[in-house]
């Protein structure tokens, strides 16, 4: 279960760490001998690395963006730092925002945890392993791609390695509120169904309160698995007394959960997202999706975004007139969804089940469920998150994929049945036109379609031949786009020019508008991003379909999308 930290005082371990590259993995065996202390501290050992003196790197950060010569490095890099314990909590946890791709965590010579998955948070209790002073924390960070990974060996994004989100020490009472989930239903009354997980002995009396509504309710135990007790309760209010969360009015409320020894606060919004026919509804009103896709990347920082990077993204989103963002192709930092809550931007969030995944491998299936669980338990209180996407461009002809993906849809719904489930698929081209034949479609609430007519073949208005099914599910064109090098100008027929990309957007957006069942689009993509698969003279290591380049310089197509959304 996710360790809630948003409303807790935590001790940050961000800052300068020591990085020790280990491409031959020759240091792993030597780290700790049977004395359980690092060999390196023994002055008589001729060690080939010094746990306190590696290459200094900033955490959060990506190794390849900080260490000269390591840009394309894929493999093991040991990250080390020492810390003293300053808290007086009964229990202490170590929490990582994200480590790509696999993290091997040691504290004072004790192996605590191995975590796989590069984009979701994880934590481990260190109460019994931590000392008052001079704790040696060693994290083996391994970003080597793997056949049985999620994602697999091939992605059209850069495989940045590192501890690229914050690391915190989280002190708690003996018995504490580990996580909270607030589910909203909206009709004549608004009901907040509140679930809390109490970690530790004797949870005692637990209650929830929503000060903004002047309401509170007891939470009653309804399940326990030994250490973790689940309690539930409801707070109901007249709809007229609640300001619902909506893109046009993103009202947030604090939900406080208090036990006899602990208290946490969750900031959330009360809203309902549904599908009705081919419409997506927010609080019963259909919405048009005026979206954009984006990767999590900043020039020179890889995936370790700063607050300024997040501000800048939401400025561009507002300037475009968007009400929706696809956070592709993996969970982005939690700060993005918290900011989207405040700005009234609906989100599509996803796990990196992308292209070729070894769906038949049971370990991969377990990892798939783990990554879905870690994302959903982190963001299930975010009113901005409207859709969970389970996959991107996986093979509709693959019978194993067609068996496993519906199981993952079911897993998402077990975790959270208040949001919509989608996936990015492809159209099928038939003599009658474009149709949806992918067997996954019937399991989805909303169908994402990636189409590049006019770039990878066909004409830019190719979507016009989509066969509208008024009784079909809502369709979002989850990707459409063309490449352009910023500053490269020419005729509209000249590929890689800004003029070509602008003309492409004009035609593609008009075609998308012409199809009733398509409720909108999240064009590919807000800004150019690093990709080792993109090396032609216009690309040189970047996918150039951005409306801005990696330095934030706008291309002409930016204003085409803005005008489309703002002056339809
Ligand atoms: C695919 C894929 C993206 C990729 C894009 C492209 O649809 O989902 O990750 O970047 O195409 O070709 O640029």
Coordinates of C-alpha atoms and ligand atoms in Angstrom, one line a residue:
X1 CA 0.0 0.0 0.0
X2 CA 1.3 3.5 -1.0
X3 CA 2.8 5.5 1.9
X4 CA 0.9 8.8 2.0
X5 CA 3.5 11.6 2.6
X6 CA 1.8 14.7 1.0
X7 CA 0.6 16.1 4.3
X8 CA 3.4 14.7 6.5
X9 CA 6.6 16.5 7.6
X10 CA 9.4 14.5 6.0
X11 CA 13.1 14.8 6.0
X12 CA 14.5 15.2 2.6
X13 CA 17.6 13.2 1.4
X14 CA 17.7 15.3 -1.8
X15 CA 21.0 16.9 -2.6
X16 CA 24.5 15.8 -3.5
X17 CA 25.1 12.0 -3.5
X18 CA 28.1 10.0 -4.6
X19 CA 27.7 8.1 -7.9
X20 CA 29.9 5.1 -8.7
X21 CA 29.4 3.7 -12.2
X22 CA 29.7 -0.1 -12.3
X23 CA 29.3 -1.2 -15.9
X24 CA 30.9 -4.6 -15.3
X25 CA 28.9 -5.1 -12.0
X26 CA 32.2 -5.9 -10.4
X27 CA 31.5 -4.0 -7.2
X28 CA 28.2 -5.6 -6.2
X29 CA 29.8 -8.7 -4.7
X30 CA 32.4 -6.7 -2.8
X31 CA 30.0 -4.3 -1.2
X32 CA 29.5 -6.1 2.1
X33 CA 31.3 -9.1 3.4
X34 CA 30.1 -11.4 6.2
X35 CA 30.8 -8.7 8.7
X36 CA 28.0 -6.7 7.1
X37 CA 30.1 -3.6 6.9
X38 CA 31.3 -2.1 3.7
X39 CA 34.7 -3.5 2.9
X40 CA 35.6 0.0 1.8
X41 CA 35.9 1.3 5.4
X42 CA 38.6 -1.2 6.1
X43 CA 41.8 0.9 5.5
X44 CA 43.7 -2.2 4.7
X45 CA 41.5 -3.2 1.8
X46 CA 42.8 -2.0 -1.6
X47 CA 39.3 -1.1 -2.7
X48 CA 38.7 0.1 -6.2
X49 CA 35.9 2.5 -5.2
X50 CA 35.3 4.7 -2.2
X51 CA 31.7 4.7 -1.0
X52 CA 32.2 8.3 0.2
X53 CA 34.0 9.5 -2.8
X54 CA 32.4 8.8 -6.2
X55 CA 31.3 11.2 -8.9
X56 CA 29.1 13.8 -7.2
X57 CA 25.5 13.9 -8.6
X58 CA 22.4 15.8 -7.6
X59 CA 19.4 13.8 -6.5
X60 CA 16.8 14.1 -7.9
X61 CA 18.7 13.8 -11.1
X62 CA 19.6 11.7 -14.1
X63 CA 23.2 10.3 -14.2
X64 CA 23.6 10.6 -18.0
X65 CA 22.7 14.3 -17.9
X66 CA 25.2 15.0 -15.1
X67 CA 28.3 12.9 -15.7
X68 CA 30.2 13.8 -18.8
X69 CA 30.5 10.7 -21.1
X70 CA 27.6 8.9 -19.5
X71 CA 24.8 10.3 -21.7
X72 CA 23.9 7.0 -23.3
X73 CA 25.1 4.8 -20.4
X74 CA 22.8 1.9 -19.5
X75 CA 23.8 -0.2 -16.5
X76 CA 24.5 -0.1 -12.8
X77 CA 25.4 3.1 -11.0
X78 CA 25.7 2.9 -7.2
X79 CA 24.4 6.0 -5.5
X80 CA 25.5 6.6 -1.9
X81 CA 25.1 9.1 0.8
X82 CA 25.2 9.2 4.6
X83 CA 22.7 10.8 7.0
X84 CA 21.9 11.2 10.6
X85 CA 18.5 10.5 12.1
X86 CA 16.9 13.7 13.3
X87 CA 13.3 12.7 13.9
X88 CA 11.7 11.3 17.1
X89 CA 9.2 9.1 15.4
X90 CA 8.4 5.6 16.5
X91 CA 8.8 4.3 13.0
X92 CA 10.9 5.4 10.1
X93 CA 10.4 4.8 6.4
X94 CA 12.6 5.5 3.4
X95 CA 10.6 6.7 0.4
X96 CA 11.7 7.1 -3.2
X97 CA 9.6 9.2 -5.7
X98 CA 11.0 7.1 -8.6
X99 CA 14.2 5.4 -9.6
X100 CA 14.7 4.2 -13.2
X101 CA 14.8 1.4 -13.8
X102 CA 15.6 -1.0 -10.9
X103 CA 16.6 0.1 -7.4
X104 CA 18.6 -2.1 -5.0
X105 CA 18.5 -0.5 -1.5
X106 CA 21.0 -1.1 1.3
X107 CA 21.2 0.6 4.6
X108 CA 24.2 0.1 6.9
X109 CA 25.1 -3.0 5.1
X110 CA 21.6 -4.5 5.2
X111 CA 19.8 -5.2 1.9
X112 CA 16.3 -3.8 2.4
X113 CA 14.6 -3.9 -1.0
X114 CA 14.7 -4.4 -4.7
X115 CA 12.2 -2.3 -6.6
X116 CA 11.5 -2.7 -10.4
X117 CA 9.8 0.0 -12.4
X118 CA 11.2 3.4 -13.3
X119 CA 8.3 5.8 -12.7
X120 CA 6.4 5.0 -9.5
X121 CA 7.0 5.7 -5.8
X122 CA 8.0 3.0 -3.4
X123 CA 9.0 2.9 0.3
X124 CA 10.6 0.6 2.9
X125 CA 10.5 0.6 6.7
X126 CA 14.0 1.2 8.2
X127 CA 13.0 1.4 11.8
X128 CA 15.2 -1.6 12.8
X129 CA 18.0 -0.9 10.4
X130 CA 18.6 2.8 11.1
X131 CA 21.1 4.3 13.6
X132 CA 21.1 7.7 15.2
X133 CA 24.2 8.8 13.3
X134 CA 26.2 8.2 10.2
X135 CA 23.8 5.9 8.4
X136 CA 25.3 4.6 5.1
X137 CA 22.6 4.5 2.4
X138 CA 23.6 2.7 -0.8
X139 CA 21.2 2.5 -3.8
X140 CA 22.2 0.4 -6.8
X141 CA 20.4 2.1 -9.8
X142 CA 20.3 -0.1 -12.9
X143 CA 18.7 1.4 -16.0
X144 CA 19.6 -1.4 -18.3
X145 CA 16.6 -2.2 -20.6
X146 CA 15.3 -5.8 -20.4
X147 CA 13.1 -8.1 -22.5
X148 CA 10.9 -8.9 -19.5
X149 CA 10.6 -5.2 -18.4
X150 CA 7.7 -2.7 -18.5
X151 CA 8.6 -1.0 -20.8
X152 CA 10.5 -3.6 -22.9
X153 CA 13.6 -3.2 -25.1
X154 CA 12.2 -0.6 -27.6
X155 CA 10.8 2.8 -26.7
X156 CA 10.6 6.0 -28.6
X157 CA 11.9 7.9 -25.6
X158 CA 15.2 8.2 -23.8
X159 CA 16.1 5.7 -21.1
X160 CA 17.3 8.2 -18.5
X161 CA 18.8 6.4 -15.5
X162 CA 18.9 7.7 -12.0
X163 CA 17.0 8.6 -8.8
X164 CA 15.0 11.2 -10.6
X165 CA 12.4 12.1 -8.0
X166 CA 12.9 13.0 -4.4
X167 CA 14.0 10.7 -1.6
X168 CA 12.6 11.3 1.9
X169 CA 12.7 9.9 5.4
X170 CA 9.2 9.6 6.7
X171 CA 8.7 9.3 10.5
X172 CA 5.4 8.0 11.8
X173 CA 3.8 7.0 15.1
X174 CA 3.7 3.2 16.0
X175 CA 0.2 3.1 14.5
X176 CA -0.4 5.5 11.7
X177 CA -2.6 6.4 8.7
X178 CA -0.8 4.8 5.8
X179 CA -3.1 5.9 2.9
X180 CA -6.5 7.3 2.2
X181 CA -8.8 7.0 -0.7
X182 CA -11.7 9.4 -1.4
X183 CA -14.3 8.3 -4.0
X184 CA -17.0 10.7 -5.1
X185 CA -20.5 10.1 -6.4
X186 CA -22.6 13.0 -7.6
X187 CA -26.4 13.1 -8.1
X188 CA -28.9 15.1 -6.0
X189 CA -26.5 14.6 -3.1
X190 CA -22.7 14.4 -3.2
X191 CA -21.2 11.4 -1.4
X192 CA -17.6 11.1 -0.4
X193 CA -16.8 7.5 0.3
X194 CA -13.6 7.5 2.4
X195 CA -11.3 4.5 3.0
X196 CA -8.3 4.7 5.3
X197 CA -5.6 2.1 5.8
X198 CA -4.1 2.1 9.3
X199 CA -0.7 0.5 9.7
X200 CA 0.2 -0.8 13.2
X201 CA -1.5 -2.3 16.2
X202 CA -4.8 -1.1 17.7
X203 CA -6.1 1.4 15.2
X204 CA -8.6 2.6 17.8
X205 CA -11.2 5.2 16.8
X206 CA -10.7 6.8 13.4
X207 CA -12.8 9.5 11.9
X208 CA -12.9 11.7 8.8
X209 CA -13.8 15.3 8.5
X210 CA -14.3 17.8 5.6
X211 CA -14.0 21.2 7.2
X212 CA -15.0 22.9 3.9
X213 CA -18.4 21.2 4.3
X214 CA -18.5 21.3 8.1
X215 CA -19.1 17.5 8.0
X216 CA -17.5 14.5 9.6
X217 CA -18.1 10.8 10.0
X218 CA -16.6 7.8 11.9
X219 CA -14.6 5.3 9.8
X220 CA -15.5 1.7 10.7
X221 CA -13.1 -1.3 10.3
X222 CA -14.1 -3.5 7.4
X223 CA -11.0 -5.6 6.8
X224 CA -7.7 -6.3 8.3
X225 CA -4.7 -8.3 7.1
X226 CA -2.7 -8.2 10.3
X227 CA -0.5 -5.1 10.1
X228 CA -3.0 -3.1 7.9
X229 CA -6.6 -2.4 9.0
X230 CA -9.0 -0.9 6.4
X231 CA -11.7 1.4 7.6
X232 CA -14.5 3.0 5.6
X233 CA -17.1 5.7 6.0
X234 CA -19.2 8.2 4.1
X235 CA -19.8 11.9 4.2
X236 CA -22.9 13.1 2.2
X237 CA -23.9 16.6 1.5
X238 CA -26.7 18.2 -0.6
X239 CA -25.4 18.9 -4.1
X240 CA -26.2 22.6 -3.7
X241 CA -23.9 22.8 -0.7
X242 CA -20.9 21.4 -2.5
X243 CA -18.8 23.3 -5.2
X244 CA -18.0 20.5 -7.6
X245 CA -14.6 20.2 -9.2
X246 CA -14.8 21.0 -12.9
X247 CA -12.2 22.2 -15.5
X248 CA -14.0 25.6 -15.4
X249 CA -14.0 25.6 -11.6
X250 CA -11.4 23.4 -10.0
X251 CA -12.7 23.6 -6.3
X252 CA -10.6 21.6 -3.9
X253 CA -11.5 20.5 -0.4
X254 CA -9.3 19.0 2.4
X255 CA -10.4 15.6 3.7
X256 CA -8.9 15.0 7.1
X257 CA -8.5 11.5 8.6
X258 CA -7.6 11.3 12.3
X259 CA -6.8 8.3 14.5
X260 CA -5.9 8.3 18.1
X261 CA -2.2 8.7 17.3
X262 CA -2.0 10.2 13.8
X263 CA -3.7 12.6 11.4
X264 CA -3.3 13.2 7.6
X265 CA -5.0 15.5 5.1
X266 CA -5.8 14.7 1.5
X267 CA -6.6 17.7 -0.8
X268 CA -9.1 16.5 -3.4
X269 CA -12.1 17.6 -5.4
X270 CA -15.6 16.2 -5.7
X271 CA -16.5 15.3 -9.3
X272 CA -17.8 12.4 -11.3
X273 CA -16.5 11.3 -14.7
X274 CA -18.7 9.0 -16.8
X275 CA -19.3 7.9 -20.4
X276 CA -22.7 8.2 -22.0
X277 CA -22.9 6.9 -25.5
X278 CA -20.0 8.6 -27.4
X279 CA -19.6 11.3 -24.8
X280 CA -17.3 11.8 -21.9
X281 CA -19.2 13.5 -19.0
X282 CA -17.8 15.5 -16.1
X283 CA -20.6 16.0 -13.4
X284 CA -23.1 14.9 -16.1
X285 CA -22.0 17.5 -18.7
X286 CA -20.3 16.3 -21.9
X287 CA -16.9 17.7 -22.5
X288 CA -14.8 18.3 -25.6
X289 CA -11.2 17.1 -25.2
X290 CA -8.9 20.0 -26.1
X291 CA -5.7 18.2 -25.3
X292 CA -2.0 17.8 -25.8
X293 CA 0.4 15.0 -25.1
X294 CA 3.7 15.5 -23.3
X295 CA 6.7 13.5 -22.1
X296 CA 8.3 14.2 -18.7
X297 CA 11.6 15.8 -19.8
X298 CA 13.5 19.0 -19.5
X299 CA 16.6 19.9 -21.5
X300 CA 19.7 19.0 -19.5
X301 CA 17.7 17.6 -16.6
X302 CA 16.2 14.5 -18.1
X303 CA 13.1 13.5 -16.0
X304 CA 14.1 15.4 -12.9
X305 CA 11.7 18.3 -13.4
X306 CA 12.0 21.4 -11.3
X307 CA 9.0 23.4 -10.0
X308 CA 9.8 25.9 -12.7
X309 CA 9.6 23.2 -15.4
X310 CA 6.1 22.4 -14.1
X311 CA 5.1 26.0 -14.1
X312 CA 6.2 26.4 -17.6
X313 CA 4.3 23.3 -18.8
X314 CA 1.1 24.6 -17.4
X315 CA 1.7 28.1 -18.9
X316 CA 2.0 26.4 -22.4
X317 CA -1.1 24.3 -21.7
X318 CA -3.1 27.4 -20.7
X319 CA -1.8 29.4 -23.7
X320 CA -2.9 26.6 -26.0
X321 CA -6.4 26.7 -24.4
X322 CA -6.2 23.0 -23.3
X323 CA -8.5 21.4 -20.8
X324 CA -6.8 18.0 -21.0
X325 CA -3.3 16.6 -21.0
X326 CA -2.0 13.1 -21.8
X327 CA 0.9 12.4 -19.5
X328 CA 2.7 9.9 -21.8
X329 CA 4.0 7.1 -21.7
X330 CA 4.6 6.4 -18.0
X331 CA 3.6 8.0 -14.6
X332 CA 4.9 11.5 -14.4
X333 CA 5.9 13.2 -11.1
X334 CA 2.9 13.4 -8.6
X335 CA 3.4 17.2 -8.7
X336 CA 1.9 17.3 -12.2
X337 CA -1.5 15.8 -11.1
X338 CA -1.6 18.0 -8.0
X339 CA -1.0 21.1 -10.1
X340 CA -3.6 19.9 -12.7
X341 CA -6.1 19.6 -9.8
X342 CA -5.5 23.3 -9.1
X343 CA -5.6 24.4 -12.7
X344 CA -8.7 22.4 -13.8
X345 CA -6.9 20.3 -16.3
X346 CA -8.1 16.7 -16.9
X347 CA -5.5 14.1 -17.2
X348 CA -4.8 10.8 -18.9
X349 CA -2.2 8.9 -16.9
X350 CA -0.6 5.6 -18.0
X351 CA 1.9 2.9 -17.3
X352 CA 4.7 2.1 -19.8
X353 CA 3.1 -1.0 -21.3
X354 CA 4.3 0.1 -24.7
X355 CA 4.8 -1.7 -27.9
X356 CA 6.5 -5.2 -27.4
X357 CA 5.8 -6.4 -23.8
X358 CA 6.2 -10.1 -22.9
X359 CA 2.6 -10.4 -21.8
X360 CA 2.9 -14.2 -21.5
X361 CA 5.5 -14.0 -18.7
X362 CA 3.9 -14.2 -15.3
X363 CA 6.6 -12.1 -13.8
X364 CA 5.8 -9.4 -16.3
X365 CA 2.1 -9.7 -15.5
X366 CA 2.9 -9.3 -11.8
X367 CA 5.1 -6.3 -12.6
X368 CA 2.3 -4.8 -14.7
X369 CA -0.2 -5.1 -11.8
X370 CA 2.4 -3.6 -9.5
X371 CA 3.0 -0.6 -11.7
X372 CA -0.7 0.0 -12.1
X373 CA -1.2 -0.3 -8.3
X374 CA 1.6 2.0 -7.5
X375 CA 0.3 4.7 -9.9
X376 CA -3.3 4.4 -8.9
X377 CA -2.7 4.3 -5.2
X378 CA -0.6 7.4 -5.6
X379 CA -3.1 9.4 -7.7
X380 CA -6.6 8.0 -6.9
X381 CA -7.5 11.2 -5.0
X382 CA -6.6 13.5 -7.8
X383 CA -9.8 15.0 -9.4
X384 CA -7.8 15.9 -12.5
X385 CA -7.1 12.3 -13.3
X386 CA -10.0 11.2 -15.4
X387 CA -8.5 8.2 -17.3
X388 CA -6.2 5.4 -16.5
X389 CA -4.5 4.1 -19.7
X390 CA -3.2 0.5 -19.6
X391 CA -1.3 0.3 -22.8
X392 CA 0.1 2.0 -25.9
X393 CA 0.2 0.5 -29.4
X394 CA 0.3 -3.1 -28.3
X395 CA -0.4 -5.8 -30.9
X396 CA -4.1 -6.5 -31.5
X397 CA -3.3 -9.7 -33.3
X398 CA -1.5 -11.1 -30.3
X399 CA -3.8 -13.6 -28.5
X400 CA -1.8 -13.5 -25.3
X401 CA -2.1 -9.7 -25.3
X402 CA -5.8 -10.0 -25.9
X403 CA -6.2 -12.3 -22.9
X404 CA -3.9 -10.3 -20.5
X405 CA -5.0 -6.7 -21.2
X406 CA -8.6 -7.3 -20.2
X407 CA -7.3 -8.8 -17.0
X408 CA -5.3 -5.6 -16.4
X409 CA -8.5 -3.5 -17.1
X410 CA -10.2 -5.6 -14.4
X411 CA -7.3 -5.0 -12.1
X412 CA -7.6 -1.2 -12.6
X413 CA -11.3 -1.3 -11.9
X414 CA -10.6 -3.3 -8.6
X415 CA -8.3 -0.5 -7.5
X416 CA -10.5 2.3 -8.7
X417 CA -13.9 2.0 -10.3
X418 CA -14.6 5.7 -10.3
X419 CA -12.4 6.7 -13.3
X420 CA -12.5 5.7 -17.0
X421 CA -10.2 3.1 -18.5
X422 CA -8.6 3.6 -21.9
X423 CA -5.6 2.5 -24.0
X424 CA -4.0 3.9 -27.1
X425 CA -4.8 1.6 -30.0
X426 CA -4.9 1.9 -33.8
X427 CA -7.7 2.3 -36.4
X428 CA -8.4 -0.7 -38.7
X429 CA -8.5 0.2 -42.4
X430 CA -11.3 -1.6 -44.3
X431 CA -13.0 -1.1 -47.6
X432 CA -15.8 0.7 -45.7
X433 CA -13.3 3.1 -44.1
X434 CA -11.6 3.3 -40.7
X435 CA -13.2 1.1 -38.0
X436 CA -12.3 -0.2 -34.5
X437 CA -11.7 -4.0 -34.7
X438 CA -9.2 -4.3 -31.9
X439 CA -10.7 -6.9 -29.4
X440 CA -9.5 -4.7 -26.5
X441 CA -11.9 -2.0 -27.4
X442 CA -15.0 -3.7 -25.9
X443 CA -13.2 -3.7 -22.5
X444 CA -12.5 0.1 -22.5
X445 CA -14.6 3.0 -21.5
X446 CA -12.8 5.4 -23.9
X447 CA -10.8 4.3 -26.9
X448 CA -7.5 6.2 -27.7
X449 CA -6.4 6.0 -31.3
X450 CA -2.9 7.0 -32.5
X451 CA -3.0 8.1 -36.1
X452 CA -0.3 9.8 -38.2
X453 CA -2.1 10.0 -41.6
X454 CA -0.1 12.5 -43.7
X455 CA 3.1 11.8 -41.8
X456 CA 3.6 8.0 -41.9
X457 CA 1.7 7.6 -45.2
X458 CA -1.8 8.6 -46.3
X459 CA -3.2 12.2 -46.3
X460 CA -3.3 14.5 -43.3
X461 CA -7.1 14.4 -43.3
X462 CA -7.2 10.6 -43.3
X463 CA -9.4 10.4 -40.2
X464 CA -12.3 11.7 -42.3
X465 CA -12.9 8.1 -43.4
X466 CA -13.5 6.9 -39.9
X467 CA -16.9 5.1 -39.8
X468 CA -18.9 6.9 -37.2
X469 CA -20.7 4.6 -34.8
X470 CA -23.1 6.8 -32.8
X471 CA -23.6 4.0 -30.3
X472 CA -19.8 3.4 -30.0
X473 CA -17.6 4.5 -27.2
X474 CA -16.0 8.0 -27.1
X475 CA -12.8 8.1 -29.2
X476 CA -9.8 10.4 -28.4
X477 CA -7.2 10.8 -31.1
X478 CA -4.5 10.1 -28.5
X479 CA -1.7 10.9 -31.0
X480 CA -1.4 12.7 -34.3
X481 CA 1.5 14.8 -35.4
X482 CA 4.3 15.6 -37.8
X483 CA 8.0 16.4 -37.4
X484 CA 9.6 19.9 -37.9
X485 CA 12.9 21.3 -36.9
X486 CA 12.5 24.6 -35.2
X487 CA 13.7 27.4 -37.4
X488 CA 13.6 25.2 -40.6
X489 CA 11.4 27.1 -43.0
X490 CA 10.1 26.3 -46.5
X491 CA 7.0 25.3 -48.4
X492 CA 4.1 23.5 -46.9
X493 CA 5.1 20.4 -48.9
X494 CA 8.6 20.4 -47.5
X495 CA 8.8 17.8 -44.7
X496 CA 10.6 18.9 -41.5
X497 CA 9.7 22.5 -42.1
X498 CA 7.6 24.4 -39.6
X499 CA 5.3 25.2 -42.5
X500 CA 4.7 21.6 -43.3
X501 CA 3.9 20.8 -39.6
X502 CA 1.5 23.8 -39.4
X503 CA -0.3 22.7 -42.6
X504 CA -0.5 19.2 -41.2
X505 CA -2.1 20.4 -38.0
X506 CA -4.7 22.5 -39.9
X507 CA -5.8 19.5 -42.0
X508 CA -5.6 16.9 -39.3
X509 CA -7.5 19.0 -36.7
X510 CA -10.3 19.7 -39.2
X511 CA -10.6 16.0 -40.1
X512 CA -10.8 15.1 -36.4
X513 CA -13.5 17.7 -35.9
X514 CA -15.6 16.2 -38.7
X515 CA -16.1 12.8 -36.9
X516 CA -18.9 12.8 -34.3
X517 CA -17.6 9.9 -32.3
X518 CA -14.2 11.6 -31.8
X519 CA -14.5 13.8 -28.7
X520 CA -11.1 15.4 -29.1
X521 CA -7.4 14.9 -29.4
X522 CA -4.1 15.0 -27.5
X523 CA -1.8 15.7 -30.4
X524 CA 1.8 14.4 -30.4
X525 CA 3.4 16.3 -28.8
X526 CA 4.0 19.5 -26.7
X527 CA 7.8 19.6 -27.1
X528 CA 10.6 17.8 -28.8
X529 CA 12.1 15.0 -26.7
X530 CA 15.2 12.8 -26.7
X531 CA 15.0 9.5 -28.5
X532 CA 17.8 7.2 -29.6
X533 CA 15.6 6.1 -32.5
X534 CA 15.6 9.5 -34.1
X535 CA 19.0 10.3 -35.7
X536 CA 18.4 11.9 -39.2
X537 CA 19.8 15.3 -39.9
X538 CA 16.7 17.0 -38.6
X539 CA 16.5 14.9 -35.5
X540 CA 20.1 14.2 -34.2
X541 CA 18.7 12.2 -31.2
X542 CA 15.4 14.0 -30.8
X543 CA 11.8 13.3 -31.9
X544 CA 10.9 16.5 -33.6
X545 CA 7.0 16.3 -33.5
X546 CA 6.9 18.9 -30.7
X547 CA 5.0 22.2 -31.0
X548 CA 8.1 23.6 -29.3
X549 CA 11.6 22.4 -29.5
X550 CA 13.5 21.1 -26.4
X551 CA 14.6 24.7 -25.6
X552 CA 11.0 25.9 -25.4
X553 CA 11.1 27.7 -28.8
X554 CA 7.7 27.7 -30.4
X555 CA 7.1 26.4 -33.9
X556 CA 4.4 27.7 -36.2
X557 CA 2.1 24.8 -35.5
X558 CA 1.8 25.9 -31.8
X559 CA -0.4 28.8 -32.9
X560 CA -2.4 26.6 -35.3
X561 CA -3.4 24.3 -32.3
X562 CA -4.0 27.4 -30.1
X563 CA -6.3 29.0 -32.7
X564 CA -8.1 25.7 -33.1
X565 CA -8.8 25.5 -29.4
X566 CA -9.3 29.2 -28.6
X567 CA -11.0 30.4 -31.8
X568 CA -12.8 27.3 -33.1
Ligands
LIG1 C1 3.9 6.3 -31.7 C2 4.3 6.2 -30.2 C3 5.0 7.4 -29.7 C4 6.0 7.9 -30.7 C5 5.2 8.3 -31.9 C6 6.1 8.9 -33.1 O1 2.6 6.5 -31.8 O2 3.2 6.0 -29.3 O3 5.7 7.1 -28.5 O4 6.9 8.9 -30.2 O5 4.5 7.2 -32.5 O6 6.2 8.1 -34.1 O7 6.6 10.0 -33.0

